[in-house]
CSV table of C-alpha atoms in Angstrom, one decimal:
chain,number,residue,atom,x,y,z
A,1,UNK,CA,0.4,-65.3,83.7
A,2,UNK,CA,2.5,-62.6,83.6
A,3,UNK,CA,2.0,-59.4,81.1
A,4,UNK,CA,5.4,-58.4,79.2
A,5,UNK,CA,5.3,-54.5,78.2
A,6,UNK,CA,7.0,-53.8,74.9
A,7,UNK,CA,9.5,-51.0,75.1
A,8,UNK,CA,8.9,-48.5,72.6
A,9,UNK,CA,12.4,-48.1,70.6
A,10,UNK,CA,13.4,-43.8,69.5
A,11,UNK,CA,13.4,-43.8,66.2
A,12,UNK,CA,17.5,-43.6,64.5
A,13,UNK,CA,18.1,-40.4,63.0
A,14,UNK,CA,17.6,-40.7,59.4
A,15,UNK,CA,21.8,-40.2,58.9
A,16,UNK,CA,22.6,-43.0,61.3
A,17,UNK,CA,19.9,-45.0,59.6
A,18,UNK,CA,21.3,-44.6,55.9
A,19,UNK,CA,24.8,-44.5,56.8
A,20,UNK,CA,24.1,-48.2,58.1
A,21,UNK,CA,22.0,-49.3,55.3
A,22,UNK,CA,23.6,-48.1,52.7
A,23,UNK,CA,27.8,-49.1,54.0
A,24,UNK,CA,26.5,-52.5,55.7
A,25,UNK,CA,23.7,-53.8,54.1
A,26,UNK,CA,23.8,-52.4,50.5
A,27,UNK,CA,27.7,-51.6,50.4
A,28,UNK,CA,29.4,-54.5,51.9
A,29,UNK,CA,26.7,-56.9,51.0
A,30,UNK,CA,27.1,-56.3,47.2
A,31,UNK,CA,30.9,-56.2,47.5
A,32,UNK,CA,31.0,-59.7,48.8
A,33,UNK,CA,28.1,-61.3,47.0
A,34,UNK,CA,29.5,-59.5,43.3
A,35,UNK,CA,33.3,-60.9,44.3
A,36,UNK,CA,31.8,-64.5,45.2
A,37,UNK,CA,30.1,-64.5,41.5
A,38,UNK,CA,32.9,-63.7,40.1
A,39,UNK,CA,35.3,-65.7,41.8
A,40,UNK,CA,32.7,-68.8,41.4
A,41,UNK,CA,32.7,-68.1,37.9
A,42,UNK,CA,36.3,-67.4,36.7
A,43,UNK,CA,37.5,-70.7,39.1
A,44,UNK,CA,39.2,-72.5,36.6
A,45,UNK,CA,40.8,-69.3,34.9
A,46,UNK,CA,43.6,-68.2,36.5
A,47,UNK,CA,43.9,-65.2,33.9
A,48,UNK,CA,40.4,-64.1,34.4
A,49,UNK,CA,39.6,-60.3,33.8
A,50,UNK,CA,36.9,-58.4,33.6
A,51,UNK,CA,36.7,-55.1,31.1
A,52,UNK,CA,35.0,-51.5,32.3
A,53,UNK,CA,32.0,-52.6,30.0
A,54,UNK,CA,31.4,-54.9,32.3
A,55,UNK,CA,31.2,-52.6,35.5
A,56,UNK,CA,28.9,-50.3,34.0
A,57,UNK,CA,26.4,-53.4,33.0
A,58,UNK,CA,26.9,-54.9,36.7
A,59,UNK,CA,26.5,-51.0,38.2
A,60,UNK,CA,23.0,-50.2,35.8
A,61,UNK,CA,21.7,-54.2,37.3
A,62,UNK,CA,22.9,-53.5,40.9
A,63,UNK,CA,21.2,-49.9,40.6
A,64,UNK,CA,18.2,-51.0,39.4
A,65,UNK,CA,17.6,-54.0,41.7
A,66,UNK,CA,18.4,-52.2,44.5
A,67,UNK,CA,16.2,-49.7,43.8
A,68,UNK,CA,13.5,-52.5,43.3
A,69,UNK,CA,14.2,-54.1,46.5
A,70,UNK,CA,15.4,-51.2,49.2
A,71,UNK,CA,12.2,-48.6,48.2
A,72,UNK,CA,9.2,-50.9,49.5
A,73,UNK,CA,11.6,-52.0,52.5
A,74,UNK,CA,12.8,-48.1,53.6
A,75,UNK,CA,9.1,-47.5,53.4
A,76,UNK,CA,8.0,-50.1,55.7
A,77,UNK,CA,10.4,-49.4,58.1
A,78,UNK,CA,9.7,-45.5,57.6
A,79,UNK,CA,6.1,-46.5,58.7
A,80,UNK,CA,7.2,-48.3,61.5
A,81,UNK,CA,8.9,-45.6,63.3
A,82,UNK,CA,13.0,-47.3,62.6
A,83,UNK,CA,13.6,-44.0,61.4
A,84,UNK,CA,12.9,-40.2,61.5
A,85,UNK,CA,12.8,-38.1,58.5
A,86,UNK,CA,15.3,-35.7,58.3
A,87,UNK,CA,14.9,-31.8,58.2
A,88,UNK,CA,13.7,-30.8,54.5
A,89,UNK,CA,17.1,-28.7,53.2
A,90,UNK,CA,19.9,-30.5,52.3
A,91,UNK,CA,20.6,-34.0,51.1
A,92,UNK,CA,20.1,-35.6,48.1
A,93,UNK,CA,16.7,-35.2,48.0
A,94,UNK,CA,16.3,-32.7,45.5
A,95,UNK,CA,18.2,-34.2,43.3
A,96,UNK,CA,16.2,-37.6,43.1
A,97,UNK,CA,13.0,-37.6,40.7
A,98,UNK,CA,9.9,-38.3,42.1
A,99,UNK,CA,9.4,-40.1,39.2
A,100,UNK,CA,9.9,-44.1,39.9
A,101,UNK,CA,10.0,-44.7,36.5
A,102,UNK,CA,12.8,-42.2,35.8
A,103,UNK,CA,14.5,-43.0,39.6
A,104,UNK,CA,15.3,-45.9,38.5
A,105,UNK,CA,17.0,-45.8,35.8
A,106,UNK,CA,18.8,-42.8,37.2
A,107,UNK,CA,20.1,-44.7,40.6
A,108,UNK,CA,21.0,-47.4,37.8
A,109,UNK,CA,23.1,-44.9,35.6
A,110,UNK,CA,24.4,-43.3,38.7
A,111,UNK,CA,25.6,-46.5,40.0
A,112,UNK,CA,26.6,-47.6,36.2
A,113,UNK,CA,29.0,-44.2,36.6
A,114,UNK,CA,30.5,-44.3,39.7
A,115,UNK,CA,31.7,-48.4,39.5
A,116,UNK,CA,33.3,-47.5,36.5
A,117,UNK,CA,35.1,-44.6,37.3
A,118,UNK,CA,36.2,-46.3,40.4
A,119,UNK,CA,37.0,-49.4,38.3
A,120,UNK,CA,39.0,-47.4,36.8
A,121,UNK,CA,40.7,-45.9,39.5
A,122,UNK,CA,41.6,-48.7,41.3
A,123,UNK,CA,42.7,-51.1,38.4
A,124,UNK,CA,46.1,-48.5,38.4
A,125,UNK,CA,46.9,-50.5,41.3
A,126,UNK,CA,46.6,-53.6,39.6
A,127,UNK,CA,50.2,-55.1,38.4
A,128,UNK,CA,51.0,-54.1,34.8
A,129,UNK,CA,51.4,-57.8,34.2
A,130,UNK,CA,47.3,-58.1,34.7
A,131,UNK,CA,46.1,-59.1,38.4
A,132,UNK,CA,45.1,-62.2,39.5
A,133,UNK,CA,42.2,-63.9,40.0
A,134,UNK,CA,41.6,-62.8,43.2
A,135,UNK,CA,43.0,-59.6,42.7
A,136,UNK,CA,40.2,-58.9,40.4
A,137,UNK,CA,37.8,-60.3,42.7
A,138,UNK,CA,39.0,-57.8,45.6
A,139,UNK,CA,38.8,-54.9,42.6
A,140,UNK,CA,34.8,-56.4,42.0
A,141,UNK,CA,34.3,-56.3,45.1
A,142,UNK,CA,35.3,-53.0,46.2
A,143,UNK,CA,34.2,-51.2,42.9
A,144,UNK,CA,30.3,-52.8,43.8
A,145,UNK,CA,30.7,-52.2,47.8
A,146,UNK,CA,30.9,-48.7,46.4
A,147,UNK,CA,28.5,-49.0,43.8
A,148,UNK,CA,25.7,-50.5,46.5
A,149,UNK,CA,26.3,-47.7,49.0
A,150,UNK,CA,25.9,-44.8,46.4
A,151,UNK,CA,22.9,-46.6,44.7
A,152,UNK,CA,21.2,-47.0,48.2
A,153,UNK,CA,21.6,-43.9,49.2
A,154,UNK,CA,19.8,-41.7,46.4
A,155,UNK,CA,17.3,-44.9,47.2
A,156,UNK,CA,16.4,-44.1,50.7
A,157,UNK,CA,16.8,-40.5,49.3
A,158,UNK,CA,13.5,-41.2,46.7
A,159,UNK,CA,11.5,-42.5,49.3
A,160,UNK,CA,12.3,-39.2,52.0
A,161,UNK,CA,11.4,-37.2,49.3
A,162,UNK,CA,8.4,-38.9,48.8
A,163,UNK,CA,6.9,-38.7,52.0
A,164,UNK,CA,8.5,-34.9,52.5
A,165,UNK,CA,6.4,-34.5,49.6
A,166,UNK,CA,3.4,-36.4,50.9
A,167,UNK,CA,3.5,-34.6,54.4
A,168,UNK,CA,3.9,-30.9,52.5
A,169,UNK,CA,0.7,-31.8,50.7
A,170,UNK,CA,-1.3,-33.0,54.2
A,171,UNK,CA,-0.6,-30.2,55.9
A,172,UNK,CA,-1.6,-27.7,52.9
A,173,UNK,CA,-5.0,-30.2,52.8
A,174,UNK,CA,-5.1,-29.8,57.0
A,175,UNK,CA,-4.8,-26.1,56.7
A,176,UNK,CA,-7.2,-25.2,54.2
A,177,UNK,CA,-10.0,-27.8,55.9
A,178,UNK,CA,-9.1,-25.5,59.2
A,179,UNK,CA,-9.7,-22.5,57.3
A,180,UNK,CA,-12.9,-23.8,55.5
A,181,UNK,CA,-14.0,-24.7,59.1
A,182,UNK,CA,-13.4,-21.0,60.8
């Protein structure tokens, strides 16, 4: 019987890591699974639209159940190794509470913010005789792609600064217990 080695993969580099999360699996994901809803539901109404109200509620949900979701997942793969933490200046990271609690209602507001200002933005291309069906599912679409990237990245962002956080304080433990020890 032969013995198979397992390759050890490099970690990605924590930009090539979130830039593929968050435009792939959190941006385009979103887009297409919030335009499928919404084309599934408005089906049998050709003048279907959809108001900014309801890209700020669909913006604070996607936020917040992103958040939910992505944090235990980023730090799962952060303990395997898929990615290496980035230097400590710069980012988002000090902009993102280490508060969960208040994390994720901010990621939600963020997102809440951003989908409707880009709802906004984009409807101006929409016909002044109102858009169609699809039309509005390609604006939903788009508008939560956008909505999903931004929300996952302050995400991945909470959970960095978390563990920059976590690693500050083991080495301030691991240098006193040297200290204590000479």
């Amino acid at each position: 019987m032969a013995k198979t080695s397992k390759i050890a993969k490099a970690p990605k580099s924590f930009k090539s890591y979130a830039l593929n999360k968050c435009l792939i699996g959190y941006g385009v994901v979103n887009g297409i699974i919030n335009a499928a809803i919404f084309a599934g539901i408005n089906a049998g109404a050709p003048d279907a639209m959809f108001g900014m109200h309801d890209l700020a509620f669909t913006g604070l949900l996607l936020g917040m159940l992103l958040f939910a979701c992505v944090v235990p997942l980023t730090r799962m793969d952060l303990r395997k190794g898929v990615f290496s933490l980035p230097g400590a200046a710069g980012g988002a990271f000090p902009l993102v509470s280490s508060s969960y609690a208040v994390s994720i209602l901010g990621v939600g507001a963020l997102a809440a913010v951003v989908m409707t200002g880009a709802g906004a933005l984009l409807s101006l291309a929409l016909p002044a005789a109102g858009a169609t069906v699809t039309g509005m599912m390609f604006l939903k679409g788009l508008v939560c792609a956008l909505g999903g990237a931004v929300a996952g990245w302050f995400t991945i962002s909470f959970v960095v600064r978390g563990q920059q956080k976590a690693d500050e304080v083991a080495a301030a433990m691991a240098s006193k217990t040297a200290g204590a020890a000479l």
